[in-house]
Every structure is written in structure tokens, then in C-alpha cells.
Short mmCIF file of C-alpha atoms in Angstrom, two decimals:
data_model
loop_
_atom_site.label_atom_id
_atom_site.label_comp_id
_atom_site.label_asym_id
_atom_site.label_seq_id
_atom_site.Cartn_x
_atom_site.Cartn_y
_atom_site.Cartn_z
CA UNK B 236 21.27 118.19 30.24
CA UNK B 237 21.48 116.46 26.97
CA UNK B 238 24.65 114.28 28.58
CA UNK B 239 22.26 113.40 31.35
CA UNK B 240 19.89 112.08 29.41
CA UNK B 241 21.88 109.78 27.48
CA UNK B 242 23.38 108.54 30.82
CA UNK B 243 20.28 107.68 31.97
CA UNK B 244 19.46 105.73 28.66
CA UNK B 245 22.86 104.00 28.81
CA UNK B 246 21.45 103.30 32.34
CA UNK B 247 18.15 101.90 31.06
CA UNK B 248 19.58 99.52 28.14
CA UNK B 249 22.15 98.26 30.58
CA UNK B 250 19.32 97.26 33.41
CA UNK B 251 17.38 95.91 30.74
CA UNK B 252 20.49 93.52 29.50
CA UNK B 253 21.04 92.55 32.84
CA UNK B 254 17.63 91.71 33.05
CA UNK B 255 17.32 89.89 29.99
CA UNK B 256 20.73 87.55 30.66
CA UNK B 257 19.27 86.97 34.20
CA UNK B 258 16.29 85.78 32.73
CA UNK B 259 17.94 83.37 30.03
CA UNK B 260 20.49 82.08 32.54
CA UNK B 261 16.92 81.37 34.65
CA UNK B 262 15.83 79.46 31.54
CA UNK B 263 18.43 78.14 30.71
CA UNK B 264 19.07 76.82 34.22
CA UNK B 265 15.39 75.58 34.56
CA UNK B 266 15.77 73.69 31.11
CA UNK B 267 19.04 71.96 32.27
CA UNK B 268 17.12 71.19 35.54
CA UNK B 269 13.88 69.46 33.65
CA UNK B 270 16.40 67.75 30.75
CA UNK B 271 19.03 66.21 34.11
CA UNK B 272 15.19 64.77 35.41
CA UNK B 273 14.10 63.76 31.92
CA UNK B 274 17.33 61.98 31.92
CA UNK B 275 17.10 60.71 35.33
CA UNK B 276 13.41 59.27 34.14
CA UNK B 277 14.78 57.36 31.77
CA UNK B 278 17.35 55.92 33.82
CA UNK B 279 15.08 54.97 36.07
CA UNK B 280 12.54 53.76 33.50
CA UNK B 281 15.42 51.47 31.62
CA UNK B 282 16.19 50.48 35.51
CA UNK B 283 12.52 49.11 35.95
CA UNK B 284 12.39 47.39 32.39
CA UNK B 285 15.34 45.26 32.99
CA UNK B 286 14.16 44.39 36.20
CA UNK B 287 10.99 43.59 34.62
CA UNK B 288 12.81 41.79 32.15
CA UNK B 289 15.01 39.89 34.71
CA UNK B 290 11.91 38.89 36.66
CA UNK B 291 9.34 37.72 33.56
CA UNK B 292 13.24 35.55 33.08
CA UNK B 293 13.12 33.98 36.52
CA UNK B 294 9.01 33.30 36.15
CA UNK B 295 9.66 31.66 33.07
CA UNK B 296 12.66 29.55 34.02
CA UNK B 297 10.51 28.50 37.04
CA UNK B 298 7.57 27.74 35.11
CA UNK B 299 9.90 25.99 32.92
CA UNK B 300 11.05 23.40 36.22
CA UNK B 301 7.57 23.25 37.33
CA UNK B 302 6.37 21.93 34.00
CA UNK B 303 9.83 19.95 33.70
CA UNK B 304 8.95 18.62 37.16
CA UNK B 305 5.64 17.49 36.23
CA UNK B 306 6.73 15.60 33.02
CA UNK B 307 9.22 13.90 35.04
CA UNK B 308 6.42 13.18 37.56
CA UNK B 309 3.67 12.10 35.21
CA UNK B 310 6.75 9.65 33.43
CA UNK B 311 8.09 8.43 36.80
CA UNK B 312 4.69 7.31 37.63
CA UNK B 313 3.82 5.73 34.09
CA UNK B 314 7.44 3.92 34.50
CA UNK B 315 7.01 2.69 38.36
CA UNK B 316 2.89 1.95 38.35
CA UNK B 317 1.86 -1.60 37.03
CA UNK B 318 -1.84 -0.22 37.47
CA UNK B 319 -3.66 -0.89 33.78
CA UNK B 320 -5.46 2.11 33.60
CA UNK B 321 -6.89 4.85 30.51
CA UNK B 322 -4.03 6.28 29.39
CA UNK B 323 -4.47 9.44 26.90
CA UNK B 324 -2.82 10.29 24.07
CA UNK B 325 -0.54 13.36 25.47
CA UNK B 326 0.97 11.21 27.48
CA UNK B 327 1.86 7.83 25.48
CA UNK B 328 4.29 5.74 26.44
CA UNK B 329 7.62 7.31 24.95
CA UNK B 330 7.99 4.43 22.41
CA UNK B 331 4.54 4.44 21.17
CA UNK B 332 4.55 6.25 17.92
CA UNK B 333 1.54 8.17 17.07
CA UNK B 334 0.37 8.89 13.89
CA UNK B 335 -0.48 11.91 11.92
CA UNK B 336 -2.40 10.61 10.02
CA UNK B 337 -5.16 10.82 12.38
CA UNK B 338 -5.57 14.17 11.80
CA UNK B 339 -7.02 12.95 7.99
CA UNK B 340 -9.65 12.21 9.39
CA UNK B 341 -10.99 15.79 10.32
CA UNK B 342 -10.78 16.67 6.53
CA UNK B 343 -13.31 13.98 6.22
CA UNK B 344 -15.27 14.76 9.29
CA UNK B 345 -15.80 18.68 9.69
CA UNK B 346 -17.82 18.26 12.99
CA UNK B 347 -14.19 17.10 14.69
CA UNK B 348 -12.26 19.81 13.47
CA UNK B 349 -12.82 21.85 16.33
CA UNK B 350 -11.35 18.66 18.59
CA UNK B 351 -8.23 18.25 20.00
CA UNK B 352 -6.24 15.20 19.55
CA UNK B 353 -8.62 12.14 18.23
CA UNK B 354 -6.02 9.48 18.64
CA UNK B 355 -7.75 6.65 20.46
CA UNK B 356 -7.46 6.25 24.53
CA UNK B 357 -4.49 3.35 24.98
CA UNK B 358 -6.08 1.79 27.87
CA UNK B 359 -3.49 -1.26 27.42
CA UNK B 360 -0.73 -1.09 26.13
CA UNK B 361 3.21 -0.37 26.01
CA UNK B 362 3.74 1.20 22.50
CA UNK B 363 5.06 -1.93 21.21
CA UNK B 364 6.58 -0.74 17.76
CA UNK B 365 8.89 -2.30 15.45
CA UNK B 366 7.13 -5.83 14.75
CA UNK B 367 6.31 -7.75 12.06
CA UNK B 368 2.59 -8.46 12.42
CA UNK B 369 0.04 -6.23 13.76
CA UNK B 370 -3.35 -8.04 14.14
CA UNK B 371 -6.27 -6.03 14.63
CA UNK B 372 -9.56 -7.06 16.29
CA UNK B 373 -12.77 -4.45 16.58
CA UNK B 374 -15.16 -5.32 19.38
CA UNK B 375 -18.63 -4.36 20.07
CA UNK B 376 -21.49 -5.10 22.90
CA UNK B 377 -23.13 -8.27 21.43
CA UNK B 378 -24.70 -8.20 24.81
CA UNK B 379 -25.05 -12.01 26.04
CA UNK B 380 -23.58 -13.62 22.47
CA UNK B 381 -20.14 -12.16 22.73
CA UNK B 382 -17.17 -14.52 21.49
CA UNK B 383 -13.62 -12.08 22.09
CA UNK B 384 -12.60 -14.51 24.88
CA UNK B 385 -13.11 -17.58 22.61
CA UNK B 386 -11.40 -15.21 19.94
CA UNK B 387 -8.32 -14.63 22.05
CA UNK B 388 -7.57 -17.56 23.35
CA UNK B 389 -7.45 -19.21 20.09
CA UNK B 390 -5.19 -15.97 18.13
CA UNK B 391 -2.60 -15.83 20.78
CA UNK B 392 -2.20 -19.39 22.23
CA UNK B 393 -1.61 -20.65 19.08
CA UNK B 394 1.54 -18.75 18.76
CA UNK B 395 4.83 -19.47 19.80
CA UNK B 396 6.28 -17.12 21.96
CA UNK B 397 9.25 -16.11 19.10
CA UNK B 398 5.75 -15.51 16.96
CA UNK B 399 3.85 -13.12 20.33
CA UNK B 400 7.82 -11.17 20.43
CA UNK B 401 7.41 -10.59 16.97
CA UNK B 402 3.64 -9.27 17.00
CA UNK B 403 1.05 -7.47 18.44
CA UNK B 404 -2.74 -8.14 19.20
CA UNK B 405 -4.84 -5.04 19.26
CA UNK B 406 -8.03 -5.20 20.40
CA UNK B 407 -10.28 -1.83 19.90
CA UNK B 408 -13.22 -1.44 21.54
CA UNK B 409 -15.63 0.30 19.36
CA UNK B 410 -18.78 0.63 21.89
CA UNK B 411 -19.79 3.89 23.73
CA UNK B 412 -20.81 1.44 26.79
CA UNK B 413 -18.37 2.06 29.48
CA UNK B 414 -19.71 -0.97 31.29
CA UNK B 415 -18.37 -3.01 28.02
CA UNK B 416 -15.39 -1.85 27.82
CA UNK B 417 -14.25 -2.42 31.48
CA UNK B 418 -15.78 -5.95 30.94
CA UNK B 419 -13.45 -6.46 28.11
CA UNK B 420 -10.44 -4.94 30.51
CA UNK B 421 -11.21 -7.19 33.36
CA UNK B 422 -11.50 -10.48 31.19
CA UNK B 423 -8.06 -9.60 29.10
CA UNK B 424 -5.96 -8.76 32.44
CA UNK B 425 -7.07 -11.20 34.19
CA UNK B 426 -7.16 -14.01 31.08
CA UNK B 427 -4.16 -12.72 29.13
CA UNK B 428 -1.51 -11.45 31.66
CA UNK B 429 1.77 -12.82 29.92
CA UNK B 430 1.02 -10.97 26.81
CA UNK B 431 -0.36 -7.58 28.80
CA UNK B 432 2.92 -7.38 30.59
CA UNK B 433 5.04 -7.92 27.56
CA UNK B 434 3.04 -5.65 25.80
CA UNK B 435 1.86 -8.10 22.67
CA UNK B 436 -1.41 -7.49 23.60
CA UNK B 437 -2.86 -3.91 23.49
CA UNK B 438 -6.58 -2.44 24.17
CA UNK B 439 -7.61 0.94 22.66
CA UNK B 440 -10.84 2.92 22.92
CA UNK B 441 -12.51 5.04 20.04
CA UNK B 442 -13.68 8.63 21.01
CA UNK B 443 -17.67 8.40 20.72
CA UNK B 444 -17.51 12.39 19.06
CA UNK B 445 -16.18 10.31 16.04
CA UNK B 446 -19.50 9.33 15.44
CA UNK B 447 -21.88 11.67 16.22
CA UNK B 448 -23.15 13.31 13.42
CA UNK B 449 -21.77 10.94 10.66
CA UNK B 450 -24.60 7.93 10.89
CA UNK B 451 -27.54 9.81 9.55
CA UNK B 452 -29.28 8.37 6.82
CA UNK B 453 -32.38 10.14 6.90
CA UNK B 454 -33.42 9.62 3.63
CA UNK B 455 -33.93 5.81 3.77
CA UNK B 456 -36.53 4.14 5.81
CA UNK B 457 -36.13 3.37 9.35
CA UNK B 458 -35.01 -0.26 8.72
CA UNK B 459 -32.63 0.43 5.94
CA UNK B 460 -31.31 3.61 8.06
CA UNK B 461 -30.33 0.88 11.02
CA UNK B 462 -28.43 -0.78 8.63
CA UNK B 463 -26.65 2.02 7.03
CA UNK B 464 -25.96 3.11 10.01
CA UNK B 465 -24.28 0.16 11.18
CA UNK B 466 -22.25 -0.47 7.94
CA UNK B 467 -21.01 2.76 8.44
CA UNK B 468 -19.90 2.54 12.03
CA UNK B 469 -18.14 -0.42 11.14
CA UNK B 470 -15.92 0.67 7.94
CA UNK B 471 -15.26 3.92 10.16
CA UNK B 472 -14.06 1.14 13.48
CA UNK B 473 -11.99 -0.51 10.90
CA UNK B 474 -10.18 2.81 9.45
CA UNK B 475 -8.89 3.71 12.70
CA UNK B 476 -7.76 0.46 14.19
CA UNK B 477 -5.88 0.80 10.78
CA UNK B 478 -4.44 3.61 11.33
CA UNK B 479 -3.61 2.87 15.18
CA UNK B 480 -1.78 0.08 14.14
CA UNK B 481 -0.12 1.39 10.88
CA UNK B 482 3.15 2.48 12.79
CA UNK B 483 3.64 -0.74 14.67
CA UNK B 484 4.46 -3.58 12.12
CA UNK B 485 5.22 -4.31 8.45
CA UNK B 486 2.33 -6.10 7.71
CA UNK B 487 -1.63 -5.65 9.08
CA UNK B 488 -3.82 -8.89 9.40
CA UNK B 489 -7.31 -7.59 9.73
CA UNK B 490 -9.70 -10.08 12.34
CA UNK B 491 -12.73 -10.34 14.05
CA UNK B 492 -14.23 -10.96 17.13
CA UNK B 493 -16.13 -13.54 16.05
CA UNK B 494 -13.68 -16.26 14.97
CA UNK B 495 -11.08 -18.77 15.97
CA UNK B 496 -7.50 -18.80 14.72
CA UNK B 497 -6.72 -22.68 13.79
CA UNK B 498 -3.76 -24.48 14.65
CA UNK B 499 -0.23 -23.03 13.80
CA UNK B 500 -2.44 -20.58 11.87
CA UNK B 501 0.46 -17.72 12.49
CA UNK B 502 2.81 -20.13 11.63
CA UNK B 503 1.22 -21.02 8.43
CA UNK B 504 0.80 -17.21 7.85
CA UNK B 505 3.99 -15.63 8.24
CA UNK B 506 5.46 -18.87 5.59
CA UNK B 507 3.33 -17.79 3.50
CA UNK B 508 4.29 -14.51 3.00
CA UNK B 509 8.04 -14.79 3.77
CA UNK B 510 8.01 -17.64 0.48
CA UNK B 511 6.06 -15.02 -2.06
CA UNK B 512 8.08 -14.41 -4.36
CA UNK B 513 6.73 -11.60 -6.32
CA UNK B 514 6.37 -8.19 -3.86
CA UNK B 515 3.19 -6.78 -6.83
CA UNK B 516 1.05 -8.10 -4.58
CA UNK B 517 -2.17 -5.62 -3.24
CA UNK B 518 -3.42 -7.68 -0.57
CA UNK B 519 -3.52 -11.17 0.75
CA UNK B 520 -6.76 -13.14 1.42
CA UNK B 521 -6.26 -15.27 4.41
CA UNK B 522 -10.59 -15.77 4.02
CA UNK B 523 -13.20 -15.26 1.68
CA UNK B 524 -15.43 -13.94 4.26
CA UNK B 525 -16.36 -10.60 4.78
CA UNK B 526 -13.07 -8.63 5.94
CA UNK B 527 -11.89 -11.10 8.05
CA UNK B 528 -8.11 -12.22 7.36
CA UNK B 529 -7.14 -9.52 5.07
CA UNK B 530 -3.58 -8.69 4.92
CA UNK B 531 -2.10 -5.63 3.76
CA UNK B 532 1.02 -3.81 4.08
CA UNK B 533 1.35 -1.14 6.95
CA UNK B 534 2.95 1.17 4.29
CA UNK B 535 -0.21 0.49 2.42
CA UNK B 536 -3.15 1.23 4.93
CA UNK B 537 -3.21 5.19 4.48
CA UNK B 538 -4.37 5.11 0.94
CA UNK B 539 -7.02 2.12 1.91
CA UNK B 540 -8.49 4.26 4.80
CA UNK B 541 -8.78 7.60 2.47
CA UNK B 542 -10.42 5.35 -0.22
CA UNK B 543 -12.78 3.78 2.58
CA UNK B 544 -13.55 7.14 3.84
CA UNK B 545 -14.59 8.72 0.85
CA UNK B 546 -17.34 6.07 0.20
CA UNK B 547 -17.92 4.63 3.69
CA UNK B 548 -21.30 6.07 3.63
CA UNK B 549 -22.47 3.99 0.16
CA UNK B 550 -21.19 0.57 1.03
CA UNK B 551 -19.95 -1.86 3.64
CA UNK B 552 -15.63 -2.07 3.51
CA UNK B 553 -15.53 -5.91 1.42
CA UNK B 554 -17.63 -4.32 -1.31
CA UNK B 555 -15.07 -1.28 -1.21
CA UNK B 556 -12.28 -3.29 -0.84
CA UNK B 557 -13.12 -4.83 -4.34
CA UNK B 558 -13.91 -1.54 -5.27
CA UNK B 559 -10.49 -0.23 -4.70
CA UNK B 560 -8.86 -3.33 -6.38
CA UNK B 561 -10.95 -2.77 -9.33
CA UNK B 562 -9.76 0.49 -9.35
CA UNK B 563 -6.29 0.03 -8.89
CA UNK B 564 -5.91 -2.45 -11.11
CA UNK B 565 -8.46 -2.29 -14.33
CA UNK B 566 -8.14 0.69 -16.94
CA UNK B 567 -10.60 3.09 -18.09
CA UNK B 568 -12.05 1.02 -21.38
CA UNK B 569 -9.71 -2.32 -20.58
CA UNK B 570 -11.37 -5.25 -21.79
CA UNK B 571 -12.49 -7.01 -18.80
CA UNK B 572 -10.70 -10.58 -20.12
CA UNK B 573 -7.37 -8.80 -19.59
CA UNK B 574 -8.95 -7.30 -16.17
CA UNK B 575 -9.59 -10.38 -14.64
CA UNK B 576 -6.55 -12.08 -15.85
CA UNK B 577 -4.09 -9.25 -14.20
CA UNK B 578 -6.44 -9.38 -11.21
CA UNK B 579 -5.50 -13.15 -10.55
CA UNK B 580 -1.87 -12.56 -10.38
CA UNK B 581 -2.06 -9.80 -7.83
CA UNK B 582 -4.74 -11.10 -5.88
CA UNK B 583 -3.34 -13.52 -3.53
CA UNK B 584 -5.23 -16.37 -1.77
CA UNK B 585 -4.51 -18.62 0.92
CA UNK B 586 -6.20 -21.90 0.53
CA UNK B 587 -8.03 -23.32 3.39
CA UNK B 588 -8.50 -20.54 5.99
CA UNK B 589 -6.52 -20.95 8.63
CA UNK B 590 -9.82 -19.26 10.44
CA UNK B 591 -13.13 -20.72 11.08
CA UNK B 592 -16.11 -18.51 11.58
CA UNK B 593 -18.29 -19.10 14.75
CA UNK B 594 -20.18 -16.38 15.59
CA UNK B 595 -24.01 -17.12 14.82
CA UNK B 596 -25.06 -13.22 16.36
CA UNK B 597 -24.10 -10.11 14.71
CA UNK B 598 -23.33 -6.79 16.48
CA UNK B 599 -26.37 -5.76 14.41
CA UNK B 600 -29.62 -6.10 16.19
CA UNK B 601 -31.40 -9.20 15.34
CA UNK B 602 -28.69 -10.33 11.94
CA UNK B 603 -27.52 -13.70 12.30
CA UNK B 604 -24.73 -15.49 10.47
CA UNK B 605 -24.68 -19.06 10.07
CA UNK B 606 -21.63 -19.36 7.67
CA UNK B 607 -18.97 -20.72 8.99
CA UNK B 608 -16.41 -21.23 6.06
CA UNK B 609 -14.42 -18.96 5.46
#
């Protein structure tokens, strides 16, 4: 009895070992089952990623010949098209040379900061670089008293064509009137078409968001503010036809469109400065009027525009320009004998003008100018 019942127990633990190693090899089956399809998972996930992968590669590198393609296209057509038309600054002319130094200008101005590029529109022009001369000419709406043509004709016929090859004429036309400035296009290309095609003569635009909140002068009377106003237009049309034509030449002769260029005046000009022989020179004085025949070197012109822009709001640019002489060249407690006398050997001037002054009416409403010596 006693034999049977340990039979029967042997009987019972084996079943139950049987059962147990079915049910591990079930387990163990089933995990070996869900591990070979987590495996197969991540095949197949690594399998979609690098066809991912391989197609975000082929969208790029066909993005990539699309915008290829459209560079090409947009150059082609800048290349092939003799149409004079607006030109912006992403896509200058290859040699034009743009400078960074435009982008000064928004630590002055915090109201363009939030603008893109504020290099002016090149709405003639071929990026002429490398030159000696760079002359610069602002324009304005004078409405029925405007002299540019007269102006012109007089600065670039009375060159010699060795003297246009080795200079630029940049007219910028500092007026939000659209009408203007295609007036001022029509009468150059049709006027000046020797020097447009050879790319001597060059016609930007200013951006009218320069302006726009930078010509209040609220606290002076309504008079006075009209006159601040324009003073401060003007040194601010002056800084960046500076800076525009900074990268082009060695030396910057400040004009305006208000005057005629005598005979051989360029000749007269560039002799002059090829037979100084002392290079401490700050500026040369080609007139005693205004701004008008002031010529500086290109290297130069940065540190006059950030000295012009820190003050343009207190006084019109000759009174600054003096300014910055004053400051560049007197000492804190100098006596002003020894000022004067240092001023005289670095302040050059060119006697008689080789410019006469013949505008009578100023871009400023109702100011007339009757000097004419300059």
C-alpha cells in the first residue's frame, strides 16, 4: 500500500515536471518568437530611415539644381538683356562689390533693424569697381528748377575718355517720387548712352524706410522743424552715396546737382592730387561752398559717415565736416595759434574752383541761393 502511494507521488512530481518544462519551452518559444519580430521591426524600421534618408538626399540635391538653375537663369538674363531696369541688391552684377558697411547704419537707426538688406536699388549700373575717381551727385525733385542735365553734361563731357575709363559718375536719387526718378532714368539713357553702356555712369535709389521715423523735430517750431528736417535728409543722402561708392575708387569727389564742372576741371583735378607731395592730408577742397567739391579718400569715408551720423540731427554736414577736422586735428587745451597753424598744412585748397555754382532754387521749399562762387 505504502509502495503504491509513493508510485503515485513519483507519478504526480513527474506530470508536474513535464508540465512545468512544457510550459517554459512555451515561453521560451513565445519570447524567441516576439524578440525574431522585435528584430525584424527594427530591420524594417532602419530599412525605412535610410530610405527616408536617401529620399530627403535626392529632394535636396534637386532643390539644389532648381535653385542652381534659377541663379544661372536670373544671371543669363542680367548678362544677355540690355533692358536698364531696377535691379536689387541680391542680385548685383557679380563685379559690383557691396559693402558692409551698410549694415552701420542700423546701429544708428533702430527702426531698420528689423529690414533686410538696405543697400540702395542699382537701377543703372554695371558694378564698375577698381577706379580712381568716384564722383558722387545726390538729386532731389526741385520740381520745374531742376539743373542735373545741365550738371551732367558739363561733369562728363569735359572728360577725356582715358579720364570716363578711369572713373565713375554716380548719380543717387534721393526723392520718394517715383515719377522723378524715372524722369531722371529717361533723360540719362537717352542723354548719356556712351557712358551707361560702359558703365561710367551709374544711377542708384535710396530706400524711403531710411527715413521714416528719423526727421522728427518736434520740439522746434513748424518752420525751424522744415528745416531740420531737411538738413537732416540731406547729411543722411550724402552718408550713403558715400558709402555706395566707397568700394569703387581711391578717391571720392563729393558734387551737386546744382553746378557745372569747368573746362578740363578733371584734368586739373586728378594733377592736383597726383603732384601732392605730402599723403597727411584729411581732405581736399576743390570749393569753399557748402559740400560741394570735397575730396576724400575712399579708405577714409567710413569714419566720416559714423562721425556724420552721430550728429546729423544737430547740424548740416559743412558745419560737421569742420567739426570733425577740428576734432581730428586740435588737442584738448592746445592753444588755438598752434591749432590753426597745423590746420593749414593739412587742409588742402584748390585755388579757383574748377566749379561754378548755378543753381538759384534749393531742394528746400522756397530757399534760394544766389552765390555763385565757389
Amino acid at each position: 500500500m505504502r509502495t503504491k502511494q509513493v508510485n503515485l507521488l513519483i507519478t504526480l512530481v513527474a506530470v508536474a515536471l513535464f508540465s512545468f518544462s512544457c510550459f517554459c519551452i512555451y515561453k521560451i518559444t513565445q519570447t524567441n518568437n516576439q524578440l525574431i519580430n522585435c528584430r525584424n521591426h527594427i530591420l524594417e524600421f532602419k530599412e525605412n530611415m535610410l530610405h527616408l534618408r536617401n529620399k530627403t538626399e535626392k529632394n535636396s540635391q534637386e532643390m539644389m539644381k532648381v535653385l542652381n538653375r534659377i541663379k544661372y537663369e536670373i544671371t543669363k538674363r542680367e548678362n544677355s538683356s540690355g533692358n536698364l531696369v531696377a535691379q536689387k541688391a541680391d542680385i548685383l552684377n557679380k563685379n559690383e562689390t557691396v559693402s558692409n558697411t551698410f549694415e552701420d547704419l542700423k546701429f544708428f537707426f533702430p527702426h531698420i533693424r528689423k529690414e533686410g538688406r538696405i543697400y540702395p536699388d542699382v537701377i543703372i549700373g554695371k558694378g564698375k569697381t577698381g577706379v580712381s575717381f568716384a564722383l558722387g551727385i545726390s538729386t532731389v525733385n526741385k520740381g520745374n528748377y531742376s539743373y542735373l542735365k545741365q550738371t551732367l553734361t558739363s561733369v562728363v563731357s569735359r572728360m577725356t575718355l582715358s579720364e570716363e575709363k578711369d572713373s565713375v559718375v554716380i548719380v543717387s536719387v534721393a526723392d520718394s517720387n517715383k515719377d522723378y526718378l524715372h524722369s531722371v532714368v529717361k533723360m540719362i539713357t537717352r542723354k548719356f548712352k556712351r557712358q551707361v553702356r560702359s558703365g561710367s555712369l551709374e544711377v542708384i535709389s535710396i530706400h524711403a524706410f531710411l527715413y521714416s521715423s528719423m526727421l522728427n523735430a518736434k520740439h522746434l517750431a513748424e518752420a525751424s522743424q522744415k528745416l531740420a528736417s531737411w538738413r537732416t535728409k540731406q547729411v543722411l543722402d550724402f552718408c550713403i552715396l558715400m558709402l555706395y561708392a566707397q568700394p569703387k575708387a581711391k578717391y571720392y569727389l563729393q558734387l551737386e546737382d546744382d553746378i557745372i564742372a569747368k573746362e578740363m576741371y578733371f584734368t586739373k583735378i586728378t594733377d592736383f592730387v597726383g603732384n601732392i607731395s605730402s599723403n597727411n592730408w584729411f581732405f581736399i577742397e576743390f570749393s569753399m561752398l557748402g559740400f560741394i567739391g570735397k575730396l576724400f579718400r575712399s579708405e577714409d569715408l567710413t569714419h566720416f559717415v559714423w562721425f556724420f551720423l552721430m550728429f546729423y540731427k544737430e547740424k548740416p554736414i559743412d558745419w560737421l565736416l569742420k567739426d570733425i577736422f577740428q576734432v581730428k586735428v586740435c588737442d584738448t587745451g592746445e592753444d588755438l595759434g598752434n591749432c590753426i597753424k597745423r590746420k593749414k598744412q593739412i587742409r588742402i585748397r584748390y585755388k579757383p574752383s574748377p566749379f561754378q555754382h548755378v543753381g538759384i532754387h534749393s531742394s528746400f521749399p522756397g530757399k534760394e541761393q544766389y552765390e555763385k562762387k565757389i
